[in-house]
Coordinates of C-alpha atoms in Angstrom, one line a residue:
M1 CA -109.5 -16.1 -154.1
R2 CA -108.3 -13.8 -151.4
S3 CA -105.1 -14.8 -150.0
L4 CA -105.1 -15.4 -146.3
P5 CA -103.0 -13.0 -143.8
V6 CA -99.6 -14.2 -142.6
F7 CA -101.2 -14.8 -139.0
V8 CA -103.3 -17.6 -140.8
A9 CA -100.7 -19.4 -142.0
A10 CA -99.6 -19.7 -138.3
F11 CA -103.0 -20.7 -137.5
V12 CA -103.1 -23.3 -140.2
A13 CA -99.8 -24.8 -139.3
G14 CA -100.8 -25.5 -135.7
C15 CA -104.1 -27.3 -136.7
S16 CA -103.6 -29.4 -139.3
S17 CA -101.2 -32.4 -139.5
G18 CA -99.2 -33.9 -143.0
S19 CA -101.4 -34.7 -145.2
E20 CA -99.2 -37.3 -147.2
S21 CA -100.2 -39.9 -144.3
A22 CA -103.7 -39.1 -143.1
P23 CA -106.3 -41.4 -143.8
A24 CA -109.0 -39.9 -146.5
A25 CA -112.0 -37.5 -145.4
D26 CA -115.1 -38.4 -145.4
L27 CA -116.0 -34.7 -146.3
I28 CA -114.0 -31.7 -147.5
L29 CA -115.5 -28.4 -146.9
H30 CA -113.2 -25.8 -149.2
H31 CA -113.1 -22.5 -151.0
G32 CA -114.8 -20.7 -148.0
H33 CA -114.4 -17.8 -145.7
V34 CA -114.3 -19.7 -142.5
Y35 CA -114.1 -17.8 -139.0
T36 CA -113.1 -20.3 -136.7
L37 CA -113.6 -18.1 -133.2
T38 CA -110.5 -20.1 -131.9
W39 CA -109.0 -16.5 -130.9
P40 CA -109.7 -15.1 -127.6
E41 CA -112.6 -13.2 -126.4
P42 CA -113.3 -9.5 -126.8
S43 CA -112.8 -7.3 -123.9
T44 CA -116.0 -6.3 -121.9
E45 CA -116.2 -3.5 -124.2
G46 CA -116.4 -5.8 -127.2
L47 CA -113.0 -4.6 -128.6
P48 CA -111.2 -7.7 -130.4
S49 CA -108.4 -9.3 -129.2
D50 CA -105.2 -8.4 -130.8
K51 CA -104.7 -12.2 -131.9
A52 CA -108.2 -11.7 -133.7
P53 CA -108.6 -11.7 -137.6
Y54 CA -109.4 -8.1 -137.6
D55 CA -107.5 -4.7 -138.1
S56 CA -108.9 -1.2 -137.5
L57 CA -108.4 -0.2 -141.1
T58 CA -110.0 -2.9 -143.0
G59 CA -112.2 -4.8 -140.3
W60 CA -112.7 -8.3 -139.8
H61 CA -110.8 -11.4 -141.8
Y62 CA -111.8 -15.0 -142.1
D63 CA -109.1 -17.0 -140.8
A64 CA -109.3 -20.2 -142.9
T65 CA -111.1 -21.5 -146.1
A66 CA -111.3 -25.2 -145.8
V67 CA -112.3 -27.7 -143.1
V68 CA -111.9 -31.3 -143.3
V69 CA -114.2 -34.1 -141.4
R70 CA -113.7 -37.6 -140.5
D71 CA -116.1 -39.9 -138.1
G72 CA -117.8 -36.5 -137.3
R73 CA -114.8 -34.9 -136.0
I74 CA -112.9 -32.1 -137.5
V75 CA -109.6 -33.1 -138.5
Y76 CA -108.0 -30.3 -140.4
V77 CA -108.8 -26.7 -140.7
G78 CA -106.8 -24.4 -142.9
A79 CA -105.9 -23.8 -146.4
D80 CA -108.1 -25.3 -149.5
S81 CA -104.4 -27.4 -150.6
G82 CA -104.0 -28.7 -147.4
A83 CA -107.9 -29.9 -147.4
L84 CA -107.9 -31.2 -150.9
A85 CA -104.9 -33.4 -150.6
R86 CA -107.2 -35.4 -148.2
R87 CA -109.4 -36.5 -151.0
G88 CA -110.1 -40.1 -151.1
P89 CA -112.2 -42.1 -153.5
E90 CA -115.2 -41.9 -151.0
T91 CA -114.8 -38.4 -150.2
R92 CA -117.5 -35.9 -150.3
V93 CA -116.4 -32.7 -151.3
I94 CA -118.3 -29.5 -150.8
D95 CA -117.4 -26.2 -152.8
L96 CA -118.5 -23.4 -150.8
A97 CA -118.1 -21.3 -153.2
G98 CA -117.0 -18.0 -151.1
H99 CA -119.8 -18.6 -148.4
V100 CA -119.0 -17.9 -144.8
M101 CA -118.9 -20.9 -142.7
L102 CA -119.3 -20.2 -138.6
P103 CA -119.1 -22.9 -135.7
G104 CA -122.3 -24.5 -135.6
L105 CA -125.2 -22.1 -134.1
V106 CA -127.1 -23.0 -131.3
D107 CA -130.5 -21.6 -129.9
A108 CA -129.9 -21.5 -125.8
H109 CA -133.5 -21.2 -125.3
T110 CA -136.3 -22.8 -127.5
H111 CA -139.5 -24.6 -126.8
V112 CA -139.3 -26.9 -130.1
A113 CA -142.2 -28.9 -128.5
E114 CA -144.3 -25.9 -128.8
L115 CA -142.8 -25.0 -132.2
G116 CA -144.1 -28.6 -133.2
Q117 CA -147.3 -27.9 -132.0
S118 CA -147.6 -24.3 -133.4
L119 CA -146.7 -25.4 -137.3
E120 CA -150.2 -27.0 -136.7
R121 CA -151.7 -24.3 -134.9
V122 CA -153.4 -21.2 -136.3
N123 CA -150.6 -18.5 -136.2
L124 CA -151.7 -15.2 -134.7
T125 CA -148.1 -13.6 -135.0
G126 CA -148.6 -9.9 -135.7
V127 CA -152.5 -9.8 -135.7
A128 CA -153.3 -6.7 -134.4
T129 CA -156.7 -6.8 -133.2
E130 CA -159.5 -9.3 -131.7
A131 CA -161.5 -9.5 -134.7
E132 CA -158.9 -10.4 -136.9
A133 CA -157.7 -13.3 -134.7
V134 CA -161.1 -14.6 -134.5
E135 CA -161.6 -14.5 -138.4
R136 CA -158.5 -16.6 -139.2
I137 CA -160.2 -19.2 -136.4
V138 CA -163.4 -19.0 -138.2
Q139 CA -161.3 -19.8 -141.4
R140 CA -159.7 -22.9 -139.5
A141 CA -163.1 -23.9 -138.2
A142 CA -164.7 -24.2 -141.8
E143 CA -161.9 -27.1 -142.6
T144 CA -162.0 -28.9 -139.3
P145 CA -164.5 -31.5 -138.3
K146 CA -166.9 -30.3 -135.5
G147 CA -165.9 -31.0 -132.0
E148 CA -162.2 -31.3 -133.0
W149 CA -159.8 -28.7 -131.0
I150 CA -158.4 -25.6 -132.6
L151 CA -155.5 -24.4 -131.3
G152 CA -153.7 -21.3 -132.3
Y153 CA -150.8 -19.0 -130.8
G154 CA -149.0 -15.5 -131.1
W155 CA -151.0 -12.8 -130.2
D156 CA -149.1 -10.2 -128.2
E157 CA -149.9 -10.4 -124.5
G158 CA -147.5 -7.4 -124.0
A159 CA -149.1 -5.2 -126.6
W160 CA -152.6 -5.9 -126.0
A161 CA -152.3 -5.7 -122.3
N162 CA -154.7 -2.9 -121.9
R163 CA -157.5 -4.2 -124.4
Y164 CA -157.5 -7.8 -123.7
P165 CA -159.7 -10.0 -125.8
D166 CA -162.5 -12.3 -124.1
K167 CA -164.8 -15.2 -125.3
R168 CA -168.4 -13.4 -126.5
L169 CA -166.8 -12.7 -130.5
L170 CA -165.0 -16.2 -130.3
S171 CA -167.6 -18.4 -128.9
A172 CA -170.5 -16.3 -131.2
R173 CA -168.4 -17.4 -134.5
V174 CA -166.8 -20.6 -133.4
P175 CA -169.5 -22.7 -131.1
D176 CA -168.7 -26.2 -132.3
H177 CA -164.7 -26.5 -131.7
P178 CA -163.1 -26.1 -128.1
V179 CA -160.6 -23.0 -129.0
I180 CA -157.3 -22.3 -127.2
L181 CA -155.2 -19.3 -128.4
R182 CA -151.9 -19.1 -126.6
S183 CA -150.3 -15.5 -126.4
L184 CA -146.7 -15.0 -127.9
H185 CA -144.9 -16.0 -124.8
G186 CA -147.4 -18.3 -123.3
F187 CA -148.1 -16.1 -120.2
A188 CA -151.8 -15.5 -121.3
A189 CA -154.6 -17.9 -122.9
W190 CA -157.7 -17.0 -124.6
A191 CA -160.6 -19.4 -125.0
N192 CA -164.1 -19.9 -126.4
Q193 CA -167.1 -21.2 -124.3
R194 CA -166.9 -24.6 -125.4
A195 CA -163.1 -25.0 -124.4
L196 CA -163.9 -23.4 -121.0
T197 CA -166.6 -26.4 -120.3
L198 CA -164.3 -29.0 -121.3
A199 CA -161.4 -27.6 -119.0
G200 CA -164.2 -27.5 -116.5
I201 CA -163.5 -23.6 -115.7
T202 CA -167.0 -21.7 -113.9
R203 CA -168.0 -19.0 -112.0
E204 CA -167.1 -21.2 -108.9
T205 CA -163.4 -22.2 -110.1
A206 CA -160.8 -20.1 -108.0
S207 CA -157.7 -18.5 -109.7
P208 CA -154.8 -20.9 -108.4
A209 CA -151.9 -19.1 -106.8
G210 CA -149.6 -16.9 -109.1
G211 CA -152.6 -16.9 -111.8
E212 CA -155.7 -14.9 -112.9
I213 CA -159.1 -16.4 -114.3
R214 CA -160.6 -12.8 -115.6
T215 CA -164.4 -12.5 -114.9
D216 CA -166.8 -10.2 -115.8
A217 CA -169.7 -8.4 -113.5
R218 CA -171.6 -10.9 -113.1
G219 CA -168.7 -13.2 -112.0
E220 CA -168.8 -15.5 -115.1
P221 CA -165.3 -16.5 -116.5
T222 CA -164.4 -14.1 -119.6
G223 CA -162.3 -16.9 -121.7
L224 CA -158.9 -14.8 -120.6
V225 CA -156.5 -16.6 -118.2
L226 CA -153.1 -15.2 -117.2
N227 CA -149.8 -16.2 -115.6
R228 CA -150.1 -19.5 -113.9
A229 CA -153.7 -20.0 -114.7
V230 CA -153.0 -20.7 -118.3
P231 CA -152.2 -24.4 -117.7
L232 CA -155.9 -25.0 -116.7
L233 CA -156.6 -24.5 -119.9
D234 CA -153.4 -26.3 -121.4
D235 CA -154.4 -29.4 -119.5
A236 CA -157.7 -30.1 -120.9
V237 CA -156.0 -30.3 -124.6
P238 CA -155.2 -34.5 -124.8
I239 CA -151.8 -34.9 -124.9
P240 CA -150.4 -36.3 -128.5
A241 CA -149.8 -40.2 -129.1
A242 CA -146.4 -41.3 -129.0
A243 CA -146.4 -40.7 -132.7
Q244 CA -147.8 -37.7 -133.1
R245 CA -145.2 -36.0 -130.6
D246 CA -142.4 -37.8 -132.3
A247 CA -143.4 -36.4 -135.6
Q248 CA -143.7 -32.9 -134.4
L249 CA -140.5 -32.7 -132.7
L250 CA -138.8 -34.1 -136.0
R251 CA -140.4 -31.3 -137.9
A252 CA -139.5 -28.6 -135.3
L253 CA -136.2 -30.0 -135.3
H254 CA -135.5 -30.0 -139.2
V255 CA -137.2 -26.5 -139.5
M256 CA -134.2 -25.4 -136.9
A257 CA -131.7 -27.5 -139.0
A258 CA -133.3 -25.3 -141.7
A259 CA -132.6 -22.2 -139.9
G260 CA -129.1 -22.9 -139.4
Y261 CA -129.0 -24.4 -136.2
T262 CA -127.1 -27.4 -135.1
G263 CA -128.4 -27.3 -131.5
V264 CA -131.0 -26.3 -129.0
H265 CA -131.4 -25.9 -125.4
E266 CA -134.8 -26.9 -125.0
A267 CA -136.4 -25.2 -121.8
G268 CA -138.8 -26.8 -119.6
V269 CA -139.4 -30.6 -121.1
A270 CA -142.5 -32.3 -120.1
P271 CA -142.5 -35.9 -119.2
D272 CA -143.8 -37.0 -122.8
V273 CA -141.5 -34.7 -124.4
M274 CA -138.8 -36.1 -122.7
D275 CA -140.1 -40.0 -123.7
S276 CA -139.9 -38.4 -127.3
F277 CA -136.8 -36.9 -127.5
E278 CA -135.2 -40.4 -125.9
R279 CA -136.8 -42.6 -128.7
L280 CA -135.8 -40.2 -130.9
A281 CA -132.1 -40.3 -129.6
E282 CA -132.1 -44.1 -129.7
R283 CA -133.3 -44.5 -133.4
D284 CA -130.3 -41.8 -134.0
S285 CA -133.3 -39.4 -135.7
L286 CA -132.2 -36.3 -134.0
P287 CA -131.0 -34.2 -136.8
L288 CA -129.1 -31.4 -134.1
R289 CA -128.2 -32.0 -130.5
V290 CA -130.7 -31.4 -127.7
Y291 CA -129.8 -30.0 -124.6
A292 CA -133.0 -30.5 -122.3
M293 CA -133.8 -29.0 -119.4
L294 CA -136.3 -30.7 -117.3
S295 CA -139.5 -29.0 -116.2
A296 CA -139.4 -27.9 -112.4
R297 CA -142.9 -27.6 -112.6
D298 CA -143.6 -31.7 -112.7
S299 CA -142.2 -32.7 -109.4
A300 CA -142.5 -36.4 -110.2
L301 CA -140.2 -35.8 -113.5
I302 CA -137.5 -34.1 -111.4
R303 CA -137.5 -36.8 -108.5
R304 CA -137.5 -39.2 -111.1
W305 CA -134.1 -37.8 -112.6
I306 CA -132.6 -36.5 -109.3
V307 CA -132.2 -40.6 -108.7
R308 CA -131.3 -41.1 -112.2
G309 CA -128.7 -38.4 -112.7
P310 CA -127.6 -36.4 -115.6
F311 CA -127.1 -38.3 -119.0
T312 CA -125.9 -38.2 -122.5
S313 CA -127.2 -40.6 -125.2
A314 CA -125.1 -43.4 -126.6
N315 CA -124.7 -40.7 -130.0
G316 CA -124.2 -37.7 -127.7
M317 CA -127.2 -36.0 -129.7
L318 CA -129.5 -35.9 -126.5
T319 CA -128.1 -34.5 -122.9
V320 CA -129.7 -34.3 -119.8
R321 CA -128.3 -32.1 -117.0
A322 CA -130.4 -29.2 -116.3
V323 CA -133.3 -28.1 -114.5
K324 CA -135.9 -25.3 -115.9
A325 CA -137.8 -23.5 -113.1
Y326 CA -139.8 -20.4 -113.0
F327 CA -139.7 -17.5 -110.2
D328 CA -142.0 -15.1 -111.7
G329 CA -144.2 -14.1 -114.6
A330 CA -143.9 -11.9 -117.7
L331 CA -143.4 -8.1 -117.9
G332 CA -145.9 -7.9 -120.7
S333 CA -148.6 -9.5 -118.9
R334 CA -147.5 -7.8 -115.3
G335 CA -146.6 -10.8 -114.0
A336 CA -142.8 -10.2 -113.6
Q337 CA -141.9 -9.8 -109.9
L338 CA -140.8 -6.1 -109.1
L339 CA -138.9 -4.1 -106.5
A340 CA -141.4 -1.4 -106.6
D341 CA -144.8 -0.9 -108.1
Y342 CA -145.5 -1.4 -111.8
A343 CA -145.5 2.1 -113.2
D344 CA -148.7 1.9 -115.0
R345 CA -150.2 0.0 -112.4
P346 CA -149.9 1.3 -109.0
G347 CA -150.1 -1.4 -106.1
H348 CA -149.2 -4.0 -108.2
R349 CA -145.7 -5.8 -108.3
G350 CA -146.4 -9.0 -109.9
V351 CA -146.0 -12.8 -109.0
S352 CA -143.4 -14.9 -108.0
G353 CA -141.8 -17.8 -105.8
G354 CA -144.2 -20.3 -104.3
A355 CA -147.2 -18.3 -105.7
Y356 CA -145.8 -19.0 -109.3
G357 CA -144.8 -22.5 -109.0
F358 CA -141.6 -22.4 -107.3
D359 CA -140.3 -25.2 -105.5
Q360 CA -137.5 -24.3 -103.8
R361 CA -136.7 -27.5 -102.0
L362 CA -137.2 -29.7 -105.3
V363 CA -134.8 -27.3 -107.3
A364 CA -132.1 -27.3 -104.8
D365 CA -132.4 -31.0 -104.4
A366 CA -131.6 -31.3 -108.0
M367 CA -128.7 -28.8 -107.6
S368 CA -127.3 -31.2 -104.9
V369 CA -126.8 -33.8 -107.3
G370 CA -125.3 -32.1 -110.1
F371 CA -127.9 -30.4 -112.2
Q372 CA -127.8 -27.5 -113.5
V373 CA -130.6 -24.8 -113.0
G374 CA -132.1 -22.3 -115.4
I375 CA -134.5 -20.0 -113.7
H376 CA -137.1 -17.8 -115.5
A377 CA -136.6 -14.5 -113.9
I378 CA -137.6 -11.5 -115.2
G379 CA -138.5 -8.5 -113.0
D380 CA -135.9 -7.0 -110.9
A381 CA -137.2 -8.7 -107.5
G382 CA -137.4 -11.7 -109.6
N383 CA -133.6 -11.7 -110.6
R384 CA -132.4 -10.6 -107.0
A385 CA -134.6 -13.4 -105.2
T386 CA -133.0 -15.8 -107.9
L387 CA -129.3 -14.9 -107.0
D388 CA -130.6 -15.0 -103.6
F389 CA -131.9 -19.0 -104.1
I390 CA -128.8 -20.0 -106.1
D391 CA -126.3 -18.2 -103.8
S392 CA -128.1 -20.2 -100.7
V393 CA -128.0 -23.3 -102.4
T394 CA -124.5 -23.3 -103.7
A395 CA -123.3 -22.2 -100.0
A396 CA -125.0 -25.1 -98.6
S397 CA -124.2 -27.7 -101.2
P398 CA -120.9 -28.7 -102.7
K399 CA -121.9 -30.5 -106.0
A400 CA -124.2 -27.5 -106.7
R401 CA -120.8 -25.3 -107.0
G402 CA -119.4 -24.7 -110.6
L403 CA -122.7 -25.9 -112.9
R404 CA -123.0 -22.6 -114.4
H405 CA -126.6 -22.1 -113.2
R406 CA -128.4 -19.6 -115.4
V407 CA -131.1 -16.8 -114.9
E408 CA -133.6 -17.3 -118.3
H409 CA -134.3 -13.9 -119.6
A410 CA -132.6 -11.6 -116.6
Q411 CA -134.7 -8.7 -118.3
I412 CA -135.0 -6.1 -115.4
I413 CA -132.4 -5.8 -113.2
S414 CA -131.4 -3.7 -110.2
V415 CA -128.3 -2.0 -111.0
A416 CA -127.1 -3.2 -107.4
D417 CA -127.3 -7.3 -108.3
I418 CA -125.5 -6.7 -111.8
A419 CA -122.0 -7.7 -110.7
R420 CA -123.9 -10.5 -108.4
F421 CA -124.3 -12.4 -111.7
A422 CA -120.3 -12.6 -112.1
T423 CA -119.6 -13.2 -108.3
L424 CA -122.2 -16.2 -108.4
G425 CA -120.6 -17.7 -111.6
V426 CA -124.3 -17.2 -113.1
I427 CA -125.0 -16.8 -116.5
A428 CA -127.4 -14.3 -118.0
S429 CA -129.4 -16.0 -120.5
V430 CA -130.8 -13.5 -122.4
Q431 CA -133.0 -13.3 -125.9
P432 CA -132.0 -10.1 -127.8
P433 CA -135.4 -9.9 -130.1
H434 CA -136.8 -9.7 -126.5
A435 CA -135.4 -6.0 -126.4
V436 CA -136.7 -4.9 -129.8
E437 CA -140.1 -6.4 -129.9
D438 CA -140.7 -5.1 -126.0
K439 CA -139.3 -1.5 -126.8
G440 CA -142.9 -0.1 -127.3
W441 CA -144.2 -0.8 -123.9
A442 CA -141.4 -1.9 -121.4
Q443 CA -140.7 1.8 -120.0
T444 CA -144.2 2.1 -119.6
R445 CA -144.3 -0.8 -117.5
V446 CA -141.3 -0.3 -115.2
G447 CA -141.0 3.4 -115.1
A448 CA -137.3 5.5 -116.7
D449 CA -135.3 4.7 -113.5
R450 CA -135.4 1.1 -113.8
M451 CA -134.3 0.9 -117.2
A452 CA -130.6 1.2 -116.4
G453 CA -130.7 -2.4 -115.6
A454 CA -132.9 -3.4 -118.4
Y455 CA -132.1 -5.7 -121.2
A456 CA -128.7 -4.4 -119.9
W457 CA -126.2 -6.8 -121.9
R458 CA -123.3 -4.3 -122.1
T459 CA -123.6 -3.9 -118.3
L460 CA -123.6 -7.4 -117.9
R461 CA -120.7 -7.9 -119.5
R462 CA -118.7 -4.9 -118.2
A463 CA -119.4 -6.3 -115.1
G464 CA -117.9 -9.7 -116.3
A465 CA -121.0 -11.6 -116.4
A466 CA -121.2 -14.6 -118.7
L467 CA -123.8 -14.2 -121.4
V468 CA -125.9 -16.5 -124.0
F469 CA -128.5 -15.8 -126.6
S470 CA -131.4 -17.3 -127.9
S471 CA -134.8 -16.7 -129.5
D472 CA -137.4 -18.2 -126.6
L473 CA -138.9 -19.3 -129.7
P474 CA -141.7 -20.0 -130.8
G475 CA -142.6 -16.8 -129.1
S476 CA -140.1 -14.8 -131.2
D477 CA -138.8 -15.3 -134.5
W478 CA -135.9 -17.7 -134.6
S479 CA -133.7 -16.9 -137.6
P480 CA -130.2 -16.4 -136.5
F481 CA -130.3 -13.0 -138.7
Y482 CA -132.7 -11.7 -136.9
G483 CA -131.2 -12.3 -133.2
L484 CA -128.0 -11.0 -134.7
H485 CA -129.3 -7.9 -136.0
S486 CA -131.2 -7.7 -132.7
A487 CA -128.1 -7.8 -130.8
I488 CA -126.0 -6.0 -132.9
T489 CA -128.3 -2.7 -133.7
R490 CA -131.2 -3.1 -131.0
E491 CA -133.3 -1.8 -133.7
D492 CA -136.6 -3.5 -135.4
T493 CA -136.9 -4.7 -138.5
S494 CA -138.1 -1.5 -139.4
G495 CA -134.9 0.2 -138.5
A496 CA -136.7 1.9 -135.6
P497 CA -135.4 3.6 -133.6
S498 CA -132.7 4.7 -135.7
G499 CA -129.4 4.4 -133.8
G500 CA -130.7 1.8 -131.4
W501 CA -133.2 1.3 -128.8
Y502 CA -130.8 1.8 -125.2
P503 CA -127.9 1.8 -127.9
A504 CA -125.2 1.7 -125.3
Q505 CA -126.1 -1.8 -124.7
R506 CA -125.6 -2.9 -128.2
M507 CA -123.2 -5.8 -128.6
T508 CA -120.6 -6.0 -131.4
P509 CA -120.7 -8.5 -134.7
E510 CA -117.9 -10.7 -132.6
E511 CA -120.0 -10.7 -129.4
A512 CA -123.3 -11.6 -131.2
V513 CA -122.0 -14.5 -132.7
R514 CA -120.2 -15.9 -129.8
G515 CA -123.7 -15.7 -128.5
Y516 CA -125.1 -18.5 -130.2
T517 CA -121.7 -20.3 -130.8
V518 CA -118.7 -20.1 -128.1
W519 CA -120.9 -18.9 -125.5
S520 CA -123.5 -21.5 -125.8
A521 CA -121.5 -24.4 -126.1
H522 CA -119.9 -23.0 -122.5
A523 CA -123.6 -22.9 -121.0
A524 CA -124.1 -26.4 -122.1
F525 CA -120.7 -27.4 -120.7
D526 CA -119.8 -28.4 -124.5
E527 CA -116.7 -25.7 -125.1
H528 CA -114.4 -29.0 -125.6
D529 CA -116.6 -30.3 -128.3
A530 CA -118.3 -27.3 -129.9
G531 CA -118.5 -23.9 -130.5
T532 CA -115.4 -23.3 -132.4
I533 CA -113.8 -24.5 -135.6
A534 CA -110.9 -26.5 -134.2
V535 CA -109.3 -30.0 -135.2
G536 CA -110.7 -32.4 -132.6
K537 CA -114.0 -30.8 -132.2
R538 CA -117.5 -32.1 -133.5
A539 CA -118.5 -31.1 -137.2
D540 CA -121.2 -28.5 -136.3
L541 CA -121.4 -26.3 -138.8
T542 CA -123.1 -23.4 -140.4
V543 CA -122.9 -22.0 -143.5
L544 CA -124.3 -18.8 -144.7
N545 CA -124.4 -16.5 -147.4
I546 CA -123.6 -13.2 -145.7
D547 CA -120.7 -12.1 -143.4
P548 CA -122.2 -11.4 -140.0
F549 CA -118.9 -10.0 -139.0
R550 CA -119.4 -7.3 -141.7
A551 CA -122.7 -7.3 -142.7
Q552 CA -124.8 -4.0 -141.5
G553 CA -128.5 -2.8 -140.7
P554 CA -130.5 -4.4 -143.1
A555 CA -128.2 -6.4 -145.0
L556 CA -127.8 -9.0 -142.1
L557 CA -131.8 -9.4 -142.0
R558 CA -131.3 -10.3 -145.8
G559 CA -129.2 -13.2 -145.3
E560 CA -129.7 -16.8 -145.8
V561 CA -128.5 -20.3 -144.4
V562 CA -126.8 -22.0 -147.3
T563 CA -125.8 -25.2 -145.7
T564 CA -126.4 -26.7 -141.8
L565 CA -124.1 -29.8 -141.0
S566 CA -124.4 -31.6 -137.8
R567 CA -121.3 -34.2 -136.5
G568 CA -120.5 -33.6 -140.4
R569 CA -123.8 -34.6 -141.9
V570 CA -125.7 -32.4 -143.9
T571 CA -129.0 -31.3 -142.4
Y572 CA -129.8 -28.9 -144.3
Q573 CA -128.7 -27.4 -148.1
R574 CA -130.3 -24.7 -149.8

């Protein structure tokens, strides 16, 4: 086994206590390559701290080989000999066989409720044409009783924006089932005639504020709805029964555990999903920690929680102290609010604010009683208005300050506004996969001039802004290897473009890993219990078969999760 550097010996001495009198461990993990991330942050240029286990000649080195767990907490970090000295007759010992251990990974912007549903739906991710999508629905219809709903997801509203589908082929091929097909990021939906009828959408139905019901030359709905019109279709689908919702969530959370995650920040939790999370937490059935962000689109839900206040379950697996709101739409469907016209649609600047369902008074009231807010903002006008809103509320309400408010996505930002993230203490909650997925059309939407503040992670870091990384699943692949690869290379899975899309905005391997560990803990006020591997913290740990600090390019995409542990409990093992 590789010997540890001298600085690690000092780390071990500082983080462990004498083993002779220590009680026996519940779990010992040894013979690993452990990156604790307990050293100081890198510079805003990504340069490692001089206290990091890094040198310019040989690169990164792990800084421990073993971890000991008792009662769900880490009680020792260091060398194998010190860990194995704590072995007792009931201790479980796991030989990591040289695999890499990181602090438990956290996906800081998810929709696991949708993931749970999508696992039962027709997957249209990567489908290139309307005909191919319809054929998949025909296949599902052949095995589905007539009259039952068929739901699908994943067609790309950005890539398809200039050739959106309609109801004709779908209705002709699948007439006996109501069908709704959600787009990749949920800002468009496509339905057949039977679903339109059940949803009550006719030629007389007016498009809601901030939304669009597409119509043909005769004024008839085409079956395609955009932005705030999507709920008109969603609301027609029966809400799952409590037991079904619980099962969907558990299935999705176990999928996340298998992907190496020990926590999620669930963005936009609806009332029935919130009830399910509380039931599962009460039964101690949650396999990983859920940081729930309540949906501000449900005013009754938010008003109830304003009275109730922030909450953490007795077992610590469910926390409710954040609210998710939407200021504008998506860039792909041209709903993101821009300061100037869309480059590919003169005269159009997107939708936002009250027209997009953003209730300023409701969100401000939640902030004023101590709730963090995460506001979806994608366009440069949307980001500016969101920063203005957070600034105004925190200036007026002392309780709203210091709550680490977040801008979810922060995709297109005016260069003049970037420094405001740091000044206001607002976290840029970004999704590395979005950059490599949007690169084919993003510049077409906004023009070359605005790309200086687009997907601008390094520019935000240089300005002193806090970042956190996530997938926005199920719209994007939630594999941590895909997320890390996107952040580090800004290349897609085929390696294009070589050297990365706007490569000056790339993250270093350390920054990418921190985006899913240390920075996610900070974004959820969890840094005292998670984010690093240190004595006293929860034993939330992720074991990989590759080293993300050293793996390069395609090798990173080939990585696999070996073991996931939450509170010292194995929630996944390969």
